[in-house]
Coordinates of C-alpha atoms in Angstrom, one line a residue:
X1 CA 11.0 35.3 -30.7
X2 CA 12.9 32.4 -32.4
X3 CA 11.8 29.3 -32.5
X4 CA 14.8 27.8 -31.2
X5 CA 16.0 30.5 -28.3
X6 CA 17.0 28.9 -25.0
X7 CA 15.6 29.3 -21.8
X8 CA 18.0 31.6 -21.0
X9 CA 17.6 33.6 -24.2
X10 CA 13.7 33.6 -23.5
X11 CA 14.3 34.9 -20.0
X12 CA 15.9 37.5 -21.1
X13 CA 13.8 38.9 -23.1
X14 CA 11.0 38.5 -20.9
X15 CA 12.8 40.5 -18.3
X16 CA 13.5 43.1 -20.8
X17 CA 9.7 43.8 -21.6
X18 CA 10.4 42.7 -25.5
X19 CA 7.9 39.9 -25.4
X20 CA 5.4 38.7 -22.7
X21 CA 4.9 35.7 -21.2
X22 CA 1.2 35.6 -22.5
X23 CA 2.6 36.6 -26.3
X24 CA 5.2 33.7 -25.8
X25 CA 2.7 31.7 -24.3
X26 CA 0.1 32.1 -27.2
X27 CA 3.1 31.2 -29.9
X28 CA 4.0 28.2 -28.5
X29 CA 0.3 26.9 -28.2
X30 CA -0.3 28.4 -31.7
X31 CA 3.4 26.4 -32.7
X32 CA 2.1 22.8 -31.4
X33 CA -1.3 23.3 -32.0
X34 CA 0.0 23.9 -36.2
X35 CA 3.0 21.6 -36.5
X36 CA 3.5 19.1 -33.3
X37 CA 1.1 16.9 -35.4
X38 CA 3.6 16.4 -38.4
X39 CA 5.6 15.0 -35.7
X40 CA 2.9 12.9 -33.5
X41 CA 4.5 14.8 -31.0
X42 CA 1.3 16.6 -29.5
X43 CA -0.6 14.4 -26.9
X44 CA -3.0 17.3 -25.5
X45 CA -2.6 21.0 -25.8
X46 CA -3.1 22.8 -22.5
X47 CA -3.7 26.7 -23.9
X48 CA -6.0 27.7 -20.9
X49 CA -3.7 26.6 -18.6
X50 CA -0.8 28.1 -20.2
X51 CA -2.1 31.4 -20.5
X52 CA -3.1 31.9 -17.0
X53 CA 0.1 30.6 -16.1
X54 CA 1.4 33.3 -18.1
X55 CA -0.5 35.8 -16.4
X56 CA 0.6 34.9 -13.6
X57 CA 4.2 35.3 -14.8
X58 CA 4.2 38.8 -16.4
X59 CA 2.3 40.1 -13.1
X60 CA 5.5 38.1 -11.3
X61 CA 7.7 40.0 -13.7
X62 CA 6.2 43.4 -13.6
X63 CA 7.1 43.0 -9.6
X64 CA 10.7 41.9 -10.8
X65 CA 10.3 38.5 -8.8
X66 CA 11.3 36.8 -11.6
X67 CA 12.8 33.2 -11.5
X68 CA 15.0 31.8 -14.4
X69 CA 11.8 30.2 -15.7
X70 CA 9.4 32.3 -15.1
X71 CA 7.0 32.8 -18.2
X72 CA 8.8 29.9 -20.0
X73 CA 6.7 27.5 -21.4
X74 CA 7.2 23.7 -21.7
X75 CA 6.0 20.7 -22.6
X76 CA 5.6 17.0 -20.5
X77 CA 5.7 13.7 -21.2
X78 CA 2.2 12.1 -21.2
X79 CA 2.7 10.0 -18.4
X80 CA 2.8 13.0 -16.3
X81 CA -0.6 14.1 -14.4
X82 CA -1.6 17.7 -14.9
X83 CA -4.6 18.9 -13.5
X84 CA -7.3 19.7 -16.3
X85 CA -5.9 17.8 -18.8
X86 CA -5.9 13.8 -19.7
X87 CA -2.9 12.1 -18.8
X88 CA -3.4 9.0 -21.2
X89 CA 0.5 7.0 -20.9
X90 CA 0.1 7.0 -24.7
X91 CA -2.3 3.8 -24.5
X92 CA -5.5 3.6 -25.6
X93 CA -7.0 2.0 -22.3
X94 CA -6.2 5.0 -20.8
X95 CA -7.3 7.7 -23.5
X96 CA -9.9 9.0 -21.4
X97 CA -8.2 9.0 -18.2
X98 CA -7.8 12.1 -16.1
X99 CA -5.5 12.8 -12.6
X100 CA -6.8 15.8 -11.4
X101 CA -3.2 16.7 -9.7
X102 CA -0.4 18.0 -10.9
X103 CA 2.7 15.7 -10.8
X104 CA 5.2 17.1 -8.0
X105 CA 7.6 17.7 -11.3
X106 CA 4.9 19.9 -13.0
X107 CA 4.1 21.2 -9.3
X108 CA 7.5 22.6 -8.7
X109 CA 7.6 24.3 -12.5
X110 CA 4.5 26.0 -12.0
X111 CA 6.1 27.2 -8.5
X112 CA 9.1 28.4 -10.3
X113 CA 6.8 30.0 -13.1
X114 CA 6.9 28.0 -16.1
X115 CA 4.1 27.9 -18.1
X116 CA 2.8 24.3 -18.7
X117 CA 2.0 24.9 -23.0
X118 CA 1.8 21.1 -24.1
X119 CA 0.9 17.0 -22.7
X120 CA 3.2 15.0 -25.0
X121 CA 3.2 11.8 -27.2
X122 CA 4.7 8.6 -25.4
X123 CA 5.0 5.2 -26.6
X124 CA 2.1 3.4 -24.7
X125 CA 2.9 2.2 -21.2
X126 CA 6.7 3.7 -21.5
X127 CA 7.3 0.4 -23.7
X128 CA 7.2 -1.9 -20.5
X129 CA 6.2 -4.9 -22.2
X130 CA 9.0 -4.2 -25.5
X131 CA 7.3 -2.7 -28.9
X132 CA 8.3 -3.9 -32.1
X133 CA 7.1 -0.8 -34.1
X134 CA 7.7 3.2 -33.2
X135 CA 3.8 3.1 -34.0
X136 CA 3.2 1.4 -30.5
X137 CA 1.7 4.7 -28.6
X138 CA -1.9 6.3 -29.0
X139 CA -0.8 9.6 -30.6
X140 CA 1.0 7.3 -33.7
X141 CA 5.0 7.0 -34.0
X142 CA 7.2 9.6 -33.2
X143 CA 8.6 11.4 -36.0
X144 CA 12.0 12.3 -35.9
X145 CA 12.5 16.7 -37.0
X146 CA 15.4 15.6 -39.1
X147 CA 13.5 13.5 -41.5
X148 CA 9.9 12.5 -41.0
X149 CA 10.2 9.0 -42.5
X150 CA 12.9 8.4 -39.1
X151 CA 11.7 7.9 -35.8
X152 CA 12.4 10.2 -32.9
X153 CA 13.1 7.9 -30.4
X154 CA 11.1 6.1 -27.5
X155 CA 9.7 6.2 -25.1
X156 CA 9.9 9.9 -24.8
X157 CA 9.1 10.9 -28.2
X158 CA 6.9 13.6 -28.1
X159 CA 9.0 15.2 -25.7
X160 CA 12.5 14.9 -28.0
X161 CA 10.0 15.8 -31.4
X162 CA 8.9 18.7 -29.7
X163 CA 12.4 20.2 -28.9
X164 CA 14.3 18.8 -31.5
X165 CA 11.6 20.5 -34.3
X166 CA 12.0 24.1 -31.7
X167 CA 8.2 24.0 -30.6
X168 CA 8.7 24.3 -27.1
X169 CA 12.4 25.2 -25.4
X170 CA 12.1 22.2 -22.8
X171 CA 9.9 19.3 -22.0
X172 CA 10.2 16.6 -19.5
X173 CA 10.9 13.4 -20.6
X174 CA 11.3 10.0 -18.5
X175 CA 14.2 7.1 -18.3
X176 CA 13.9 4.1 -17.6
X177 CA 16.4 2.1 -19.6
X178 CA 16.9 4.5 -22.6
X179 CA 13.7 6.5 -22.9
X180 CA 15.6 10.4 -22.4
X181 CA 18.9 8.9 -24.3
X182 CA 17.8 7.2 -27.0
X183 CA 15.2 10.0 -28.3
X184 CA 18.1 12.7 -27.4
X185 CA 20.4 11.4 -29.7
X186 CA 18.5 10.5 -32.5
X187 CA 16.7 14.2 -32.7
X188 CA 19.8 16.2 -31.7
X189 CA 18.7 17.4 -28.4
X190 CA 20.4 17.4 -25.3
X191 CA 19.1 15.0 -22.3
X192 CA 20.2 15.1 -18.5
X193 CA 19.1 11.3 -16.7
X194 CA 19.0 12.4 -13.4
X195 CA 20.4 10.2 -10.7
X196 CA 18.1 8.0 -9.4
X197 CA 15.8 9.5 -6.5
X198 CA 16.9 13.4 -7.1
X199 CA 13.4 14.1 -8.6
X200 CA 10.0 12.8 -7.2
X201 CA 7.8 10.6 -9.3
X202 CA 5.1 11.5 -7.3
X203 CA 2.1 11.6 -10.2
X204 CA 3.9 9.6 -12.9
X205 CA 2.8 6.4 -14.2
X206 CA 4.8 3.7 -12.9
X207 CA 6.5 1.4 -15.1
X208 CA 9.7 0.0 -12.8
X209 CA 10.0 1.6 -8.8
X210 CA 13.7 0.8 -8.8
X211 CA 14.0 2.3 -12.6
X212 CA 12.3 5.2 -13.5
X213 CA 13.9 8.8 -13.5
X214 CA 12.2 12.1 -14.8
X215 CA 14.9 14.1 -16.4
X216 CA 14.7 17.2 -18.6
X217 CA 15.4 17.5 -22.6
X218 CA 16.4 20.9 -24.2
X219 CA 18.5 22.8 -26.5
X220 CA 21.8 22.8 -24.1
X221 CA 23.2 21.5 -21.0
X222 CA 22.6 24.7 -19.3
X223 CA 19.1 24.6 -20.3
X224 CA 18.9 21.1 -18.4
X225 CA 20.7 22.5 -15.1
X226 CA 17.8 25.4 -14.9
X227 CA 15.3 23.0 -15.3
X228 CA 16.6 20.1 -13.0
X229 CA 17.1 23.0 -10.5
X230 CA 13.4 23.7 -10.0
X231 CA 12.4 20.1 -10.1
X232 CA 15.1 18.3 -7.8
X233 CA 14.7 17.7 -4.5
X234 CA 12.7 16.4 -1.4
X235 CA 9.0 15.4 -2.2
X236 CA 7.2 13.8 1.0
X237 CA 5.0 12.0 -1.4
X238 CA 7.6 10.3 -2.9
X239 CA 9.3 7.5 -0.3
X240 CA 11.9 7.1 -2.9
X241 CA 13.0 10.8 -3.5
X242 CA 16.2 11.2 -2.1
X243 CA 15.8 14.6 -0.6
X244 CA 18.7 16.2 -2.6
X245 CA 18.9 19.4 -4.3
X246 CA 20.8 19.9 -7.5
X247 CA 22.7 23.9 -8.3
X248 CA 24.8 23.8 -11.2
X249 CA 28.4 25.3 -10.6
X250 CA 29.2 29.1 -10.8
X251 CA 30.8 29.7 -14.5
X252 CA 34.3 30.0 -13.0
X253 CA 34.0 26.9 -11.0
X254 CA 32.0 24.8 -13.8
X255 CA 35.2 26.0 -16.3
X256 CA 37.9 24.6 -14.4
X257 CA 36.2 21.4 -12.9
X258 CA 35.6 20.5 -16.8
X259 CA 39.2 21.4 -17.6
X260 CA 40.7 19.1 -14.6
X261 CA 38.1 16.2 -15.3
X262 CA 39.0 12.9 -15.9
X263 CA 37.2 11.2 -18.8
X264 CA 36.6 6.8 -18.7
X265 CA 36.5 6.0 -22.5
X266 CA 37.0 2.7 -24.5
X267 CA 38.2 3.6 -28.4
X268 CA 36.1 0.0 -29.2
X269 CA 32.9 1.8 -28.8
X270 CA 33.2 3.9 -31.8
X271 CA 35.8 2.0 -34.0
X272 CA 34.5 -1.4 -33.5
X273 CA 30.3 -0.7 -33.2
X274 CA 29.3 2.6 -34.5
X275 CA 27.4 2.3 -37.6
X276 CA 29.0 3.4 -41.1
X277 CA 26.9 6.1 -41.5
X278 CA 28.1 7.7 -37.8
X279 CA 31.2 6.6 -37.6
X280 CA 33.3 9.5 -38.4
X281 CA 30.9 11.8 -36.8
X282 CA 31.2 10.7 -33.6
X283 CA 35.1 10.1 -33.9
X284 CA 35.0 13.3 -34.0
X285 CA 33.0 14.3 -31.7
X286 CA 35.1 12.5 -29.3
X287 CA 38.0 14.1 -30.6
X288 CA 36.4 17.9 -29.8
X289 CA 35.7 16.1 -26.3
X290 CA 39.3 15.5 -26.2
X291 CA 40.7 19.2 -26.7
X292 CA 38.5 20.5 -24.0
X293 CA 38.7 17.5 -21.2
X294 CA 42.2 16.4 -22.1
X295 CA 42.5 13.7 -19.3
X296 CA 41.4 10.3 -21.1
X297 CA 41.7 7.4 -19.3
X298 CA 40.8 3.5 -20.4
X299 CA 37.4 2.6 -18.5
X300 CA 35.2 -0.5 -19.4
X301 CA 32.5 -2.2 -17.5
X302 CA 32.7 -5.3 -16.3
X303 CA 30.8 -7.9 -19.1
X304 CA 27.6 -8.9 -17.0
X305 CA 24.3 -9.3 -19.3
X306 CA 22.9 -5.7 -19.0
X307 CA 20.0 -6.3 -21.4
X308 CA 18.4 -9.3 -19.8
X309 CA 19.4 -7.9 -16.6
X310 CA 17.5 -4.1 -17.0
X311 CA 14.6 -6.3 -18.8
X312 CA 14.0 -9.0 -16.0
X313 CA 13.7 -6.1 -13.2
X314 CA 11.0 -3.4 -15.2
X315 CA 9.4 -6.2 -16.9
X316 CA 8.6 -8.0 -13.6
X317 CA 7.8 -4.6 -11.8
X318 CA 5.9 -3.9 -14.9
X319 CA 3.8 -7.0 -14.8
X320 CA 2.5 -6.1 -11.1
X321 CA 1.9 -3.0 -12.1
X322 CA 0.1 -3.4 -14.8
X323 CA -1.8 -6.8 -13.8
X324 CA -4.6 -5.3 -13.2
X325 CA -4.9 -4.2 -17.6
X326 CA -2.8 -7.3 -18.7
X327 CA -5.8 -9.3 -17.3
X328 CA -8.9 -7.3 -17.8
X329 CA -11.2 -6.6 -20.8
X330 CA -9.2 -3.3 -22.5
X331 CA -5.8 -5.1 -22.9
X332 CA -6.7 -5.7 -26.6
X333 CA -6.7 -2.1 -27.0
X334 CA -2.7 -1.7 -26.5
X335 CA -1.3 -1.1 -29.9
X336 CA 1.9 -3.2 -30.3
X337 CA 1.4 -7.1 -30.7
X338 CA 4.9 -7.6 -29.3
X339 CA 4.4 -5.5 -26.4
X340 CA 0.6 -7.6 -25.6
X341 CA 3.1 -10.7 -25.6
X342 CA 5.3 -9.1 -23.9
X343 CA 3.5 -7.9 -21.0
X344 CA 2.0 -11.4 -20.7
X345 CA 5.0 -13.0 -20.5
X346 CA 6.0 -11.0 -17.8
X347 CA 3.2 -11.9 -15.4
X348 CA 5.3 -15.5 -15.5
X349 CA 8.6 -14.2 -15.1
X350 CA 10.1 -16.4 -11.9
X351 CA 10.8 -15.1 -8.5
X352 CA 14.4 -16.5 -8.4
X353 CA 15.7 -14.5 -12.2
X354 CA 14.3 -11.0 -10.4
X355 CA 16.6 -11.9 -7.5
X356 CA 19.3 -12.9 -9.7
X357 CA 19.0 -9.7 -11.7
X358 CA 18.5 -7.6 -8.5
X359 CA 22.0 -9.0 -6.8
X360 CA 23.7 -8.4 -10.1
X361 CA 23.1 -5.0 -10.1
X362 CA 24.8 -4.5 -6.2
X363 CA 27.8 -6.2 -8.3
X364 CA 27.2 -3.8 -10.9
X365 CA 27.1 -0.7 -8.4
X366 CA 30.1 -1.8 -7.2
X367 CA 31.9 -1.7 -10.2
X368 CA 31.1 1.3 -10.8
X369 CA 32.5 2.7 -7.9
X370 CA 35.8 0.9 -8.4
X371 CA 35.4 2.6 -11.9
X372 CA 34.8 6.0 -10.6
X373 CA 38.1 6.0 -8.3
X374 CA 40.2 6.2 -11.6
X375 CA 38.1 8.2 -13.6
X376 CA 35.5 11.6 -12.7
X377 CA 32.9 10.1 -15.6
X378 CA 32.7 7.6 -18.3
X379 CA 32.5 8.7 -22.3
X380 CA 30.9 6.7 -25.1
X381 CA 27.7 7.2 -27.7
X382 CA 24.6 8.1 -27.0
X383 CA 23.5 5.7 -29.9
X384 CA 25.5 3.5 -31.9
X385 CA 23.3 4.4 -35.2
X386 CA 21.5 7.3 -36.1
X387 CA 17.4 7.2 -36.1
X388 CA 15.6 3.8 -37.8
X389 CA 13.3 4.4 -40.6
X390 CA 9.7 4.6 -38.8
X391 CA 9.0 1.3 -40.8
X392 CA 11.4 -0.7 -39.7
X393 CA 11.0 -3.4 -36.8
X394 CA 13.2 -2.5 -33.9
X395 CA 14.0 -5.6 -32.7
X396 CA 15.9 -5.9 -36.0
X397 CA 19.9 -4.8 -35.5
X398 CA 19.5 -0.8 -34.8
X399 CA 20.3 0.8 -38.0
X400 CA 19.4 3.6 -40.3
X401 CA 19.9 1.9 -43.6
X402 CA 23.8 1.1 -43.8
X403 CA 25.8 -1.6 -41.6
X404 CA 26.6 -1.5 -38.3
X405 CA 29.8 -3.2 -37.4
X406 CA 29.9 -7.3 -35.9
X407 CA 30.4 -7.5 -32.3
X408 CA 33.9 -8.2 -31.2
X409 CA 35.6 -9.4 -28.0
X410 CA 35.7 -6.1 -27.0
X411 CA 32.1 -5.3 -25.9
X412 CA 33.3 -1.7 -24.3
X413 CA 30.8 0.1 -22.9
X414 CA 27.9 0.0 -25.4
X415 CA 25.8 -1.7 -22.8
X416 CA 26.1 1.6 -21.2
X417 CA 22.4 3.0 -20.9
X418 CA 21.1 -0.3 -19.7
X419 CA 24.0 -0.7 -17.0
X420 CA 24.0 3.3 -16.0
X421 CA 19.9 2.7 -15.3
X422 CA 20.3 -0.5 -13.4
X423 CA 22.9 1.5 -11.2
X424 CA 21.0 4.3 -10.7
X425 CA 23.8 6.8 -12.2
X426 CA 23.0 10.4 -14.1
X427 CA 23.9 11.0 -17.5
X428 CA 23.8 13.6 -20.1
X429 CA 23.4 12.8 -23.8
X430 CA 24.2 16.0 -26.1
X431 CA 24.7 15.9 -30.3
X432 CA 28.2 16.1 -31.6
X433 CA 27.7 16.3 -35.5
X434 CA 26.0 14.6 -38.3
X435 CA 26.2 11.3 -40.2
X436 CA 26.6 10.7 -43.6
X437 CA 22.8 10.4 -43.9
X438 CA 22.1 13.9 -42.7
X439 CA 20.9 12.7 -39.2
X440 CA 22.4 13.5 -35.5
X441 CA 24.8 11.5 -33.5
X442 CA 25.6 12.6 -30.1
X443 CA 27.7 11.2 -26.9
X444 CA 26.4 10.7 -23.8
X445 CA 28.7 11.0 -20.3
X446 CA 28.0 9.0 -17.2
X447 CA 28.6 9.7 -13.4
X448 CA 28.9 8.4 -10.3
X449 CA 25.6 9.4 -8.1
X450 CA 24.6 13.2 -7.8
X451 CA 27.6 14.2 -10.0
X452 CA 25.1 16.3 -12.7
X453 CA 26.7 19.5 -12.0
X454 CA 30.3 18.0 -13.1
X455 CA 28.6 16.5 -16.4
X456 CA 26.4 19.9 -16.9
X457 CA 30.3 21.8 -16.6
X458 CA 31.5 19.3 -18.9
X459 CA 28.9 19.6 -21.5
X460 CA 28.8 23.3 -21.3
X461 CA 32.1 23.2 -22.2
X462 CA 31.8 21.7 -24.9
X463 CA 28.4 23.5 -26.3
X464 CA 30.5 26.5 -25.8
X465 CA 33.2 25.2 -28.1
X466 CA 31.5 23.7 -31.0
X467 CA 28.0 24.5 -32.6
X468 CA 26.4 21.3 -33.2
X469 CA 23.8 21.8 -30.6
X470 CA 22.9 25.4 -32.4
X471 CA 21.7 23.5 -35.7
X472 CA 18.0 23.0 -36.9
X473 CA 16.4 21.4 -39.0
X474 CA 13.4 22.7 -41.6
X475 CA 9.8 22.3 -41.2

């Protein structure tokens, strides 16, 4: 099989007896086990369990009760427990540390017969205390598929290497203020952020309560929608789960809702921030947008501090979380100087600037609903620059080499990942082209709460009228 089929691809020729689950099984094992390591990608293989997951799917295919992904195997984010295997959150106080249950995620995929190939690299502790180098994680910096000497992206970046470099046809990935988006667009994959609370994080490592989201990565948008499918929905273990399912619209249904859409955009984002290097990519990309979802509409947020804001609430549920490591004998062991300092500092953050940020985002939520009587979803990038050199300090201005444009008065909505988490909404990031230096770009689109099926149409749409989501890069 190819490298880079989709899930859908896969399925089909599982259900037509020209592969097996086992054979596919074994050839994505064999795949990470041989090149996830060029990419740091690869936290623990999982072959045992994989192929008696597989068994169990060809014996659920020779009966023909077959689900979408049933024999498809996968790969998840290392802050994800899976029975058998480590679950280290990508920190070296925890490399020995085993959860002997499946997260309800991993639970539900191995219900709907996936096949569980691959635990993979995060940045340690999901980046909760800020990192200053992409080598902040146990398993080494994540190495973009594009170009080795770029980083893929944090804190998912196992999960992003692994798709973008067509080692596994999905993995799991987790948000909470950039962590599916930011590795999505800089290793052209696409992303889906789920709305907050319409999958369980029942057996993932904490890093913010009111934050995190466990969202899938993969070649397309339809790709996301199968997999968000089987993992959505009520979880009594999980207080916070909303109890919601998620089923993508029927192809006629999905075509016209994309068609009669009405797309939030701000031309600023692009012209006035985009890097030199993207630029024109992503002009475009907009443009291709345009010819499918003609309804364009002006749509900014409301300038509120969206950084210090999303910050002040993980990094305070972060510190009481993590107390219990920031002040015992194996903190040392963390990787990242600025992330130590970081997670420190948050043990003193005061009472009164959580509450602050915490009543900023109801203001924030309510903008957005004044936003989202106008407009059906909000457009802008996914990243303002393409991936940074795996070298370079990240909390230096977020480019790949060229310049990045000076801030005007006309912030637009480039605070968008950080304001989209702090409210809670789903997005879906998905590449549009290439920049000047031979890396992706993509766009990301943002919705009010539960709308993924309208941003899945939307995307689809577009997937099915371009081809940048069909290219790969070499080995």
């Amino acid at each position: 099989m190819s490298r880079f089929a989709t899930i859908a691809e896969l399925a089909r020729a599982l259900r037509g007896r020209k592969v097996s689950a086992v054979e596919l099984a074994t050839e994505t094992c064999d795949l990470l086990e041989t090149l996830a390591p060029r990419y740091h990608a690869l936290a623990t293989l999982t072959r045992e369990r994989a192929l008696t997951e597989a068994r169990a799917a060809d014996r659920a295919l020779a009966r023909k009760a077959a689900n979408p992904l049933t024999g498809i195997p996968y790969g998840a984010k290392d802050l994800l427990a899976a029975r058998g295997a480590p679950t280290t959150w990508g920190a070296p106080p925890y490399r020995d540390q085993v959860i002997d249950m499946d997260a309800t995620a991993i639970a539900k995929l191995k219900r709907a017969g996936a096949v569980l190939a691959a635990k993979l690299a995060m940045v340690e502790l999901a980046g909760g205390g800020g990192y200053r180098y992409p080598s902040a994680s146990l398993q080494g910096p994540g190495l973009n598929p594009w170009d080795r000497g770029r980083w893929s992206g944090g804190s998912s970046s196992g999960s992003a290497s692994a798709v973008g470099a067509g080692l596994v046809p999905f993995a799991l990935g987790s948000e909470t203020s950039g962590s599916i988006g930011t590795p999505s667009a800089y290793c052209g994959v696409t992303g889906l952020r789920p709305t907050y609370g319409l999958v369980s994080r029942h057996g993932a490592m904490a890093l913010s309560w009111t934050l995190d989201k466990i969202g899938p990565m993969a070649r397309t948008a339809e790709d996301c929608a199968i997999v968000l499918e089987a993992i959505a929905g009520p979880d009594a273990d999980d207080r916070t789960a909303s109890g919601k399912r998620f089923r993508p619209l029927a192809a006629r249904a999905a075509a016209s809702a994309a068609k009669r859409a009405r797309v939030g955009y701000a031309e600023e984002d692009v012209a006035d921030h985009a890097s030199t290097e993207g630029k024109a990519a992503l002009a475009k990309g907009v443009a291709e947008l345009r010819n499918i979802v003609p309804h364009f509409a002006r749509a900014t947020l409301p300038a509120m501090p969206f950084g210090p804001m999303v910050q002040t609430v993980y990094a305070s549920e972060g510190a009481s979380i993590f107390a219990e490591l920031i002040e015992g004998p194996r903190f040392e062991e963390l990787v990242d100087a600025r992330q130590k300092a970081g997670l420190r500092a948050s043990l003193e953050i005061k009472a009164r600037d959580y509450l602050r940020a915490m009543r900023l985002r109801t203001t924030l939520i309510e903008a957005y609903a004044a936003i989202f009587t106008n407009v059906d979803v909000i457009l802008t990038m996914g990243r303002a620059a393409t991936a940074t050199r795996v070298t370079q300090p990240l909390d230096l201005p977020p480019t790949a080499g060229g310049a990045v444009a000076q801030p005007t008065k006309r912030p637009g909505n480039t605070g968008m990942i950080a304001a989209g988490n702090l409210a809670g909404l789903p997005a879906i990031f998905f590449p549009c082209g290439f920049a000047t230096d031979g890396l992706p770009v993509g766009l990301q689109l943002v919705g009010p709460p539960f709308s993924e099926a309208l941003l899945v149409a939307i995307v689809a749409a577009y997937q099915g009228e371009t081809g940048h989501h069909l290219k790969r890069p070499r080995d």
